[in-house]
C-alpha cells in the first residue's frame, strides 16, 4: 500500500489495471448471459465459453509482439483506444440478436482480450525500469488484490446493471468502453513517466527458437533464486494449481450430502468461497510478513502441506474447523506464491524476453486449472471419499516435489560455499 501512495508511476499502472480488470470481469459474465438469454441455446453458451478462453492459445504470440514493441507507452495508449472503439461498436451491435451479430461480437471480444494480453506485456519493462527489486513483491501482491476485488465486484456490478436496466447489454458494453477510455487517457497524460530500457530487436527467429530462449530464461529465474530444479519446481506448482482450481467443483458435490457447521447447501458454498477470497486477499495485502519473506520453495512446501491437509481432513472425517483452517492457510499462501514468481521473473529476465516469458508461464498455470477441475469433478460423481483420497495423494506428491526442490537448493548453496 505504501508503494501505491509513494510511487506515481505505480499508482497510474494500478488504477489502469483496476479499470481494465473491472471492465473485463463485468463484460465476460454479461457476454455469457447475453448468449444464454438472447439465443436460449446451449450451443451459444458453449461458443461464448470457448471465445473467453480462446485468447489464451495466442497469449505467447502476443507476448512476443509486446517484447518487440519499441515505444511501449504509445502502444499502451493505442491499445486502450482501440479497445474503447471496439466496445462502443459492440454497445450498438448488442441491440440486435441475429447470428451474424453474435459472430461479429465474438470476434471483437477475442480481439479485445488479445489486446489486453498485449498491454499486460507492455507494462512489464516499464515496471522493471521504475521499481526497485525489493518493491516488486509488494507491487505484484497489490495487483493480485486488484484482480480478486475486480473479479468479485465486476461480476456483482454486471448482474446488478442487468437487473436494473432489464438486461440492457448495450449499457454494459458502453460502460466497459468508458473504463478503457479513462484508462487510456490516464496512461496518455502520464506518458512521460512510462519509461523503460531501450529494446534491442534481434534478428528474426522461429517460434521454436524463441520458445527455447524463453525456457532458458525461465531456468535461470527458477534455478538461481532458491527454487531448485526447473522441472521439479514447475511440476509442483502445476499440481498445486490443479488442486486449488478443483476445490470449488469438489465442494459443489461434497456439500450435497454434508454441510458446513450446519449451514444449508448454498450457505456452505458461499462460506467456502468467502474464506478462499478473503484469505487470498489477506495474503496479497501482507507482502512484508514472515511468509512473504520465505523463498519460493518454502512457500510451496507450506501450500502443498495445507492442500494435503484439506484432503486428509475430509477423508478422515476430522472436525470441519480443521478443514477450514487448512483451506484458509492454503489460500493465504496462494496469495503470495504468484506475486513471488512474478517478482522473481521481473528481477531476473531481460526486457527483450519479459512479456513472452510471463505469458508462457501464465498459459501453463491457466491450463492446469481445467485439468484438475475435470479430474476431480469426474471422481466426485463416482465417490467423494475417492476424490478426497486422490486429492490428498496428489497434495502429498506436490509436498515431496517441493521438499526435493528445497533440498536441491540447499545442496547447491553448500557446494557454492
Short mmCIF file of C-alpha atoms in Angstrom, two decimals:
data_model
loop_
_atom_site.label_atom_id
_atom_site.label_comp_id
_atom_site.label_asym_id
_atom_site.label_seq_id
_atom_site.Cartn_x
_atom_site.Cartn_y
_atom_site.Cartn_z
CA UNK A 1 0.00 0.00 0.00
CA UNK A 2 2.94 2.34 0.68
CA UNK A 3 4.16 1.79 -2.87
CA UNK A 4 0.77 2.81 -4.25
CA UNK A 5 0.85 6.07 -2.32
CA UNK A 6 4.51 6.96 -2.88
CA UNK A 7 5.23 5.84 -6.45
CA UNK A 8 3.30 7.89 -9.02
CA UNK A 9 4.06 5.57 -11.90
CA UNK A 10 2.88 2.50 -10.00
CA UNK A 11 -0.23 4.43 -8.97
CA UNK A 12 -1.05 5.07 -12.64
CA UNK A 13 -0.43 1.44 -13.63
CA UNK A 14 -2.51 0.15 -10.70
CA UNK A 15 -5.51 2.38 -11.48
CA UNK A 16 -5.26 1.48 -15.17
CA UNK A 17 -5.15 -2.22 -14.30
CA UNK A 18 -8.16 -1.84 -11.98
CA UNK A 19 -10.23 -0.19 -14.71
CA UNK A 20 -9.26 -2.80 -17.30
CA UNK A 21 -9.78 -5.74 -14.95
CA UNK A 22 -13.11 -4.45 -13.64
CA UNK A 23 -14.40 -3.93 -17.17
CA UNK A 24 -13.23 -7.37 -18.29
CA UNK A 25 -14.96 -9.18 -15.41
CA UNK A 26 -18.17 -7.22 -15.93
CA UNK A 27 -18.27 -7.95 -19.64
CA UNK A 28 -17.22 -11.63 -19.53
CA UNK A 29 -20.13 -12.56 -17.28
CA UNK A 30 -22.56 -10.38 -19.21
CA UNK A 31 -21.38 -11.91 -22.51
CA UNK A 32 -22.34 -15.40 -21.30
CA UNK A 33 -25.70 -14.12 -20.03
CA UNK A 34 -26.28 -12.43 -23.41
CA UNK A 35 -25.63 -15.72 -25.23
CA UNK A 36 -27.86 -17.67 -22.83
CA UNK A 37 -30.85 -15.30 -22.69
CA UNK A 38 -30.95 -13.99 -26.25
CA UNK A 39 -30.44 -17.28 -28.08
CA UNK A 40 -31.66 -19.73 -25.42
CA UNK A 41 -29.38 -22.42 -26.76
CA UNK A 42 -26.60 -24.49 -25.26
CA UNK A 43 -24.51 -24.03 -28.41
CA UNK A 44 -24.45 -20.26 -27.92
CA UNK A 45 -23.31 -20.65 -24.31
CA UNK A 46 -20.63 -23.14 -25.40
CA UNK A 47 -19.38 -20.73 -28.08
CA UNK A 48 -19.30 -17.88 -25.54
CA UNK A 49 -17.27 -20.00 -23.10
CA UNK A 50 -14.83 -21.03 -25.85
CA UNK A 51 -14.44 -17.43 -27.00
CA UNK A 52 -13.41 -16.37 -23.48
CA UNK A 53 -10.59 -18.94 -23.27
CA UNK A 54 -9.51 -18.83 -26.94
CA UNK A 55 -7.11 -15.85 -26.46
CA UNK A 56 -5.07 -17.99 -24.03
CA UNK A 57 -3.84 -20.03 -27.00
CA UNK A 58 -2.39 -16.91 -28.64
CA UNK A 59 -1.07 -15.27 -25.47
CA UNK A 60 2.54 -16.34 -26.14
CA UNK A 61 2.40 -14.74 -29.60
CA UNK A 62 1.02 -11.52 -28.09
CA UNK A 63 3.87 -11.59 -25.59
CA UNK A 64 6.35 -11.76 -28.47
CA UNK A 65 4.72 -8.75 -30.11
CA UNK A 66 4.81 -6.82 -26.83
CA UNK A 67 8.52 -7.59 -26.42
CA UNK A 68 9.22 -6.36 -29.95
CA UNK A 69 7.39 -3.06 -29.45
CA UNK A 70 9.88 -0.21 -29.04
CA UNK A 71 7.57 2.62 -27.93
CA UNK A 72 5.60 0.82 -25.26
CA UNK A 73 3.90 3.88 -23.74
CA UNK A 74 2.44 4.87 -27.12
CA UNK A 75 1.37 1.29 -27.75
CA UNK A 76 -0.39 1.13 -24.36
CA UNK A 77 -2.45 4.19 -25.18
CA UNK A 78 -3.19 2.96 -28.71
CA UNK A 79 -4.36 -0.44 -27.44
CA UNK A 80 -6.69 1.22 -24.92
CA UNK A 81 -8.06 3.48 -27.67
CA UNK A 82 -8.77 0.54 -29.99
CA UNK A 83 -10.50 -1.35 -27.16
CA UNK A 84 -12.61 1.73 -26.42
CA UNK A 85 -13.75 1.94 -30.05
CA UNK A 86 -14.49 -1.79 -30.20
CA UNK A 87 -16.67 -1.72 -27.09
CA UNK A 88 -18.52 1.38 -28.31
CA UNK A 89 -19.27 -0.51 -31.54
CA UNK A 90 -20.33 -3.57 -29.55
CA UNK A 91 -22.72 -1.45 -27.49
CA UNK A 92 -24.69 -0.80 -30.71
CA UNK A 93 -24.36 -4.35 -32.05
CA UNK A 94 -25.69 -5.91 -28.84
CA UNK A 95 -29.08 -4.32 -29.50
CA UNK A 96 -29.54 -7.00 -32.17
CA UNK A 97 -29.84 -10.77 -31.66
CA UNK A 98 -29.00 -12.16 -35.10
CA UNK A 99 -26.44 -14.93 -35.57
CA UNK A 100 -24.31 -12.63 -37.71
CA UNK A 101 -24.13 -10.01 -34.97
CA UNK A 102 -23.31 -12.68 -32.38
CA UNK A 103 -20.44 -13.94 -34.57
CA UNK A 104 -19.12 -10.39 -35.04
CA UNK A 105 -19.31 -9.69 -31.29
CA UNK A 106 -17.40 -12.94 -30.64
CA UNK A 107 -14.60 -11.86 -32.99
CA UNK A 108 -14.41 -8.41 -31.40
CA UNK A 109 -14.35 -9.99 -27.95
CA UNK A 110 -11.32 -12.10 -28.93
CA UNK A 111 -9.55 -9.01 -30.31
CA UNK A 112 -10.10 -7.01 -27.10
CA UNK A 113 -8.82 -9.90 -24.96
CA UNK A 114 -5.73 -10.24 -27.16
CA UNK A 115 -5.10 -6.51 -26.81
CA UNK A 116 -5.37 -6.90 -23.03
CA UNK A 117 -2.68 -9.61 -23.13
CA UNK A 118 -0.57 -7.34 -25.33
CA UNK A 119 -0.99 -4.42 -22.91
CA UNK A 120 -0.02 -6.58 -19.94
CA UNK A 121 3.22 -7.46 -21.71
CA UNK A 122 3.92 -3.81 -22.49
CA UNK A 123 3.70 -2.86 -18.80
CA UNK A 124 6.37 -5.31 -17.64
CA UNK A 125 9.54 -3.49 -18.86
CA UNK A 126 8.09 -0.22 -17.56
CA UNK A 127 7.72 -1.74 -14.09
CA UNK A 128 11.15 -3.34 -14.36
CA UNK A 129 12.73 0.04 -15.13
CA UNK A 130 10.93 2.10 -12.48
CA UNK A 131 10.55 -0.21 -9.48
CA UNK A 132 13.29 -1.41 -7.15
CA UNK A 133 13.78 -5.14 -6.77
CA UNK A 134 12.61 -5.08 -3.14
CA UNK A 135 9.38 -3.34 -4.26
CA UNK A 136 8.35 -5.99 -6.78
CA UNK A 137 6.73 -8.38 -4.28
CA UNK A 138 4.57 -5.57 -2.90
CA UNK A 139 3.73 -4.36 -6.42
CA UNK A 140 2.54 -7.75 -7.63
CA UNK A 141 0.76 -8.52 -4.37
CA UNK A 142 -1.38 -5.42 -4.80
CA UNK A 143 -2.00 -6.30 -8.45
CA UNK A 144 -3.31 -9.67 -7.28
CA UNK A 145 -5.54 -7.90 -4.76
CA UNK A 146 -6.92 -5.80 -7.62
CA UNK A 147 -7.66 -8.96 -9.61
CA UNK A 148 -9.52 -10.54 -6.66
CA UNK A 149 -11.57 -7.43 -5.89
CA UNK A 150 -12.41 -6.67 -9.53
CA UNK A 151 -13.40 -10.31 -10.07
CA UNK A 152 -15.95 -10.17 -7.26
CA UNK A 153 -17.02 -6.57 -7.75
CA UNK A 154 -17.11 -6.78 -11.55
CA UNK A 155 -19.45 -9.77 -11.66
CA UNK A 156 -21.70 -8.32 -8.96
CA UNK A 157 -21.83 -4.96 -10.77
CA UNK A 158 -22.59 -6.68 -14.08
CA UNK A 159 -25.52 -8.65 -12.64
CA UNK A 160 -26.81 -5.55 -10.83
CA UNK A 161 -26.66 -3.45 -14.01
CA UNK A 162 -28.55 -6.08 -15.99
CA UNK A 163 -31.28 -6.36 -13.36
CA UNK A 164 -31.51 -2.57 -13.09
CA UNK A 165 -31.75 -2.00 -16.85
CA UNK A 166 -33.83 -5.03 -17.77
CA UNK A 167 -30.98 -6.93 -19.48
CA UNK A 168 -29.74 -3.95 -21.47
CA UNK A 169 -26.42 -5.41 -22.66
CA UNK A 170 -25.55 -2.28 -24.64
CA UNK A 171 -25.23 -0.21 -21.46
CA UNK A 172 -22.73 -2.71 -20.01
CA UNK A 173 -20.62 -2.60 -23.20
CA UNK A 174 -20.79 1.21 -23.13
CA UNK A 175 -19.61 1.21 -19.51
CA UNK A 176 -16.71 -1.05 -20.44
CA UNK A 177 -15.78 1.33 -23.27
CA UNK A 178 -15.73 4.17 -20.74
CA UNK A 179 -13.42 2.17 -18.46
CA UNK A 180 -10.92 1.66 -21.29
CA UNK A 181 -11.24 5.29 -22.37
CA UNK A 182 -10.45 6.56 -18.85
CA UNK A 183 -7.56 4.09 -18.63
CA UNK A 184 -6.20 5.29 -21.97
CA UNK A 185 -6.47 8.97 -21.00
CA UNK A 186 -4.72 8.23 -17.71
CA UNK A 187 -1.86 6.48 -19.50
CA UNK A 188 -1.57 9.23 -22.11
CA UNK A 189 -1.45 12.07 -19.56
CA UNK A 190 1.34 10.29 -17.66
CA UNK A 191 3.19 9.07 -20.75
CA UNK A 192 6.43 10.79 -19.73
CA UNK A 193 6.60 8.59 -16.61
CA UNK A 194 6.14 5.34 -18.58
CA UNK A 195 9.83 4.88 -19.30
CA UNK A 196 11.69 1.64 -19.99
CA UNK A 197 15.10 0.43 -21.12
CA UNK A 198 15.73 0.57 -24.84
CA UNK A 199 14.67 -2.64 -26.52
CA UNK A 200 17.17 -4.36 -28.79
CA UNK A 201 15.39 -6.19 -31.58
CA UNK A 202 17.35 -9.31 -32.52
CA UNK A 203 17.28 -10.99 -35.91
CA UNK A 204 14.08 -12.85 -36.72
CA UNK A 205 13.76 -16.26 -35.09
CA UNK A 206 11.23 -19.03 -35.47
CA UNK A 207 8.62 -19.56 -32.76
CA UNK A 208 10.51 -22.72 -31.76
CA UNK A 209 13.77 -20.80 -31.30
CA UNK A 210 12.04 -18.06 -29.33
CA UNK A 211 10.37 -20.68 -27.15
CA UNK A 212 13.78 -22.20 -26.47
CA UNK A 213 15.14 -18.79 -25.40
CA UNK A 214 12.19 -18.30 -23.05
CA UNK A 215 12.63 -21.74 -21.47
CA UNK A 216 16.33 -20.99 -20.92
CA UNK A 217 15.30 -17.71 -19.28
CA UNK A 218 12.81 -19.47 -17.02
CA UNK A 219 15.53 -21.92 -15.99
CA UNK A 220 17.74 -19.04 -14.93
CA UNK A 221 14.92 -17.48 -12.90
CA UNK A 222 13.96 -20.65 -11.05
CA UNK A 223 17.34 -22.29 -10.65
CA UNK A 224 19.22 -19.22 -9.36
CA UNK A 225 16.62 -17.97 -6.90
CA UNK A 226 16.32 -20.63 -4.23
CA UNK A 227 13.93 -22.67 -6.35
CA UNK A 228 15.88 -25.80 -7.17
CA UNK A 229 15.37 -27.75 -10.40
CA UNK A 230 13.09 -26.16 -13.02
CA UNK A 231 11.12 -29.31 -13.90
CA UNK A 232 10.58 -30.22 -10.25
CA UNK A 233 9.50 -26.71 -9.30
CA UNK A 234 7.16 -26.26 -12.26
CA UNK A 235 5.62 -29.71 -11.75
CA UNK A 236 4.93 -28.87 -8.12
CA UNK A 237 3.33 -25.52 -8.98
CA UNK A 238 1.17 -27.07 -11.72
CA UNK A 239 -0.04 -29.81 -9.36
CA UNK A 240 -0.95 -27.25 -6.69
CA UNK A 241 -2.70 -25.10 -9.29
CA UNK A 242 -4.74 -28.10 -10.42
CA UNK A 243 -5.69 -28.92 -6.81
CA UNK A 244 -6.58 -25.34 -5.93
CA UNK A 245 -8.64 -24.90 -9.09
CA UNK A 246 -10.58 -28.11 -8.39
CA UNK A 247 -11.67 -27.22 -4.85
CA UNK A 248 -14.75 -25.28 -5.92
CA UNK A 249 -16.08 -28.09 -8.11
CA UNK A 250 -15.42 -30.70 -5.39
CA UNK A 251 -17.30 -28.72 -2.75
CA UNK A 252 -20.33 -28.27 -5.04
CA UNK A 253 -20.75 -32.06 -4.91
CA UNK A 254 -19.41 -32.65 -1.38
CA UNK A 255 -21.99 -30.34 0.22
CA UNK A 256 -24.89 -32.23 -1.37
CA UNK A 257 -24.56 -34.80 1.44
CA UNK A 258 -22.58 -32.81 4.01
CA UNK A 259 -22.93 -29.35 5.49
CA UNK A 260 -20.51 -26.81 6.88
CA UNK A 261 -21.28 -26.03 10.52
CA UNK A 262 -24.94 -26.99 9.99
CA UNK A 263 -25.50 -24.50 7.15
CA UNK A 264 -27.64 -25.02 4.06
CA UNK A 265 -26.10 -26.08 0.75
CA UNK A 266 -26.00 -22.53 -0.60
CA UNK A 267 -24.68 -21.07 2.64
CA UNK A 268 -21.93 -23.71 2.81
CA UNK A 269 -20.74 -22.91 -0.73
CA UNK A 270 -20.92 -19.17 -0.08
CA UNK A 271 -18.90 -19.53 3.13
CA UNK A 272 -16.21 -21.63 1.44
CA UNK A 273 -15.89 -19.14 -1.42
CA UNK A 274 -15.76 -16.25 1.04
CA UNK A 275 -12.99 -17.98 3.03
CA UNK A 276 -10.98 -18.55 -0.17
CA UNK A 277 -11.36 -14.98 -1.40
CA UNK A 278 -10.77 -13.25 1.95
CA UNK A 279 -7.73 -15.42 2.73
CA UNK A 280 -6.20 -14.73 -0.68
CA UNK A 281 -6.84 -11.00 -0.30
CA UNK A 282 -5.20 -11.01 3.15
CA UNK A 283 -2.23 -12.90 1.67
CA UNK A 284 -1.96 -10.34 -1.13
CA UNK A 285 -2.16 -7.36 1.22
CA UNK A 286 0.62 -8.59 3.53
CA UNK A 287 3.68 -8.61 1.22
CA UNK A 288 6.12 -7.97 4.07
CA UNK A 289 5.09 -10.56 6.66
CA UNK A 290 7.03 -13.69 7.69
CA UNK A 291 5.64 -15.96 4.96
CA UNK A 292 6.16 -13.38 2.19
CA UNK A 293 9.88 -13.32 3.00
CA UNK A 294 10.26 -17.08 2.59
CA UNK A 295 11.89 -18.47 -0.54
CA UNK A 296 9.58 -19.72 -3.28
CA UNK A 297 10.23 -23.38 -2.46
CA UNK A 298 9.42 -22.87 1.23
CA UNK A 299 6.16 -21.18 0.24
CA UNK A 300 5.45 -24.17 -2.00
CA UNK A 301 6.08 -26.59 0.88
CA UNK A 302 3.64 -24.68 3.10
CA UNK A 303 0.96 -24.64 0.40
CA UNK A 304 1.42 -28.30 -0.53
CA UNK A 305 1.12 -29.36 3.13
CA UNK A 306 -2.04 -27.26 3.51
CA UNK A 307 -3.60 -28.81 0.38
CA UNK A 308 -2.73 -32.30 1.63
CA UNK A 309 -4.32 -31.36 4.96
CA UNK A 310 -7.56 -30.35 3.22
CA UNK A 311 -7.81 -33.75 1.55
CA UNK A 312 -6.92 -35.74 4.67
CA UNK A 313 -9.27 -33.79 6.96
CA UNK A 314 -12.26 -34.62 4.75
CA UNK A 315 -11.10 -38.17 4.03
CA UNK A 316 -10.66 -39.00 7.73
CA UNK A 317 -13.82 -37.16 8.80
CA UNK A 318 -11.99 -34.72 11.07
CA UNK A 319 -13.64 -31.61 12.51
CA UNK A 320 -14.95 -29.17 9.89
CA UNK A 321 -12.87 -26.50 11.60
CA UNK A 322 -9.65 -28.38 10.73
CA UNK A 323 -10.52 -28.42 7.02
CA UNK A 324 -11.43 -24.73 7.09
CA UNK A 325 -8.11 -23.81 8.74
CA UNK A 326 -6.13 -25.73 6.10
CA UNK A 327 -8.26 -24.16 3.36
CA UNK A 328 -7.74 -20.62 4.65
CA UNK A 329 -3.99 -21.13 5.08
CA UNK A 330 -3.64 -22.58 1.57
CA UNK A 331 -5.47 -19.60 0.03
CA UNK A 332 -3.42 -17.21 2.18
CA UNK A 333 -0.13 -18.70 0.96
CA UNK A 334 -1.54 -18.87 -2.57
CA UNK A 335 -1.98 -15.10 -2.39
CA UNK A 336 1.80 -14.84 -2.05
CA UNK A 337 3.09 -17.52 -4.45
CA UNK A 338 2.06 -15.86 -7.72
CA UNK A 339 3.42 -12.40 -6.73
CA UNK A 340 6.64 -14.14 -5.66
CA UNK A 341 7.01 -15.82 -9.06
CA UNK A 342 6.19 -12.59 -10.90
CA UNK A 343 8.69 -10.58 -8.85
CA UNK A 344 11.44 -13.16 -9.49
CA UNK A 345 10.61 -13.06 -13.18
CA UNK A 346 10.77 -9.28 -13.39
CA UNK A 347 14.02 -9.13 -11.41
CA UNK A 348 15.87 -11.75 -13.46
CA UNK A 349 14.59 -11.59 -17.04
CA UNK A 350 15.91 -9.33 -19.79
CA UNK A 351 13.44 -6.73 -21.15
CA UNK A 352 13.52 -8.39 -24.59
CA UNK A 353 12.02 -11.61 -23.17
CA UNK A 354 9.80 -10.33 -20.37
CA UNK A 355 6.34 -10.43 -21.93
CA UNK A 356 6.68 -13.76 -23.73
CA UNK A 357 8.15 -15.42 -20.63
CA UNK A 358 5.33 -14.09 -18.47
CA UNK A 359 2.63 -15.19 -20.94
CA UNK A 360 4.13 -18.68 -21.29
CA UNK A 361 4.12 -19.24 -17.54
CA UNK A 362 0.62 -17.78 -17.23
CA UNK A 363 -0.60 -20.07 -20.02
CA UNK A 364 0.87 -23.15 -18.32
CA UNK A 365 -0.64 -22.24 -14.95
CA UNK A 366 -4.01 -21.42 -16.54
CA UNK A 367 -4.22 -24.69 -18.49
CA UNK A 368 -3.58 -26.71 -15.32
CA UNK A 369 -6.80 -25.39 -13.75
CA UNK A 370 -9.36 -27.13 -16.02
CA UNK A 371 -7.34 -30.37 -15.87
CA UNK A 372 -7.80 -30.52 -12.10
CA UNK A 373 -11.45 -29.50 -12.33
CA UNK A 374 -12.29 -32.20 -14.89
CA UNK A 375 -10.40 -34.93 -12.99
CA UNK A 376 -11.88 -34.24 -9.56
CA UNK A 377 -15.38 -33.45 -10.84
CA UNK A 378 -15.39 -36.88 -12.50
CA UNK A 379 -14.10 -38.61 -9.37
CA UNK A 380 -16.63 -36.79 -7.18
CA UNK A 381 -19.51 -38.22 -9.21
CA UNK A 382 -18.12 -41.73 -8.56
CA UNK A 383 -17.33 -41.48 -4.83
CA UNK A 384 -16.47 -38.46 -2.70
CA UNK A 385 -14.03 -40.40 -0.48
CA UNK A 386 -12.12 -41.48 -3.58
CA UNK A 387 -11.97 -37.81 -4.56
CA UNK A 388 -10.54 -36.63 -1.24
CA UNK A 389 -8.13 -39.59 -1.17
CA UNK A 390 -6.77 -38.70 -4.61
CA UNK A 391 -6.67 -35.01 -3.61
CA UNK A 392 -4.57 -35.83 -0.53
CA UNK A 393 -2.32 -38.17 -2.54
CA UNK A 394 -1.55 -35.55 -5.22
CA UNK A 395 -1.02 -32.99 -2.45
CA UNK A 396 1.49 -35.38 -0.87
CA UNK A 397 3.29 -35.76 -4.23
CA UNK A 398 3.44 -31.96 -4.52
CA UNK A 399 4.89 -31.80 -0.99
CA UNK A 400 7.62 -34.29 -1.90
CA UNK A 401 8.47 -32.30 -5.05
CA UNK A 402 8.63 -29.05 -3.08
CA UNK A 403 10.87 -30.61 -0.41
CA UNK A 404 13.14 -32.08 -3.10
CA UNK A 405 13.43 -28.67 -4.72
CA UNK A 406 14.31 -27.08 -1.38
CA UNK A 407 16.92 -29.76 -0.61
CA UNK A 408 18.47 -29.27 -4.06
CA UNK A 409 18.69 -25.55 -3.39
CA UNK A 410 20.36 -26.05 -0.02
CA UNK A 411 22.80 -28.54 -1.54
CA UNK A 412 23.78 -26.11 -4.31
CA UNK A 413 24.35 -23.41 -1.69
CA UNK A 414 26.68 -25.70 0.27
CA UNK A 415 28.62 -26.59 -2.89
CA UNK A 416 29.00 -22.94 -3.91
CA UNK A 417 30.10 -22.03 -0.38
#
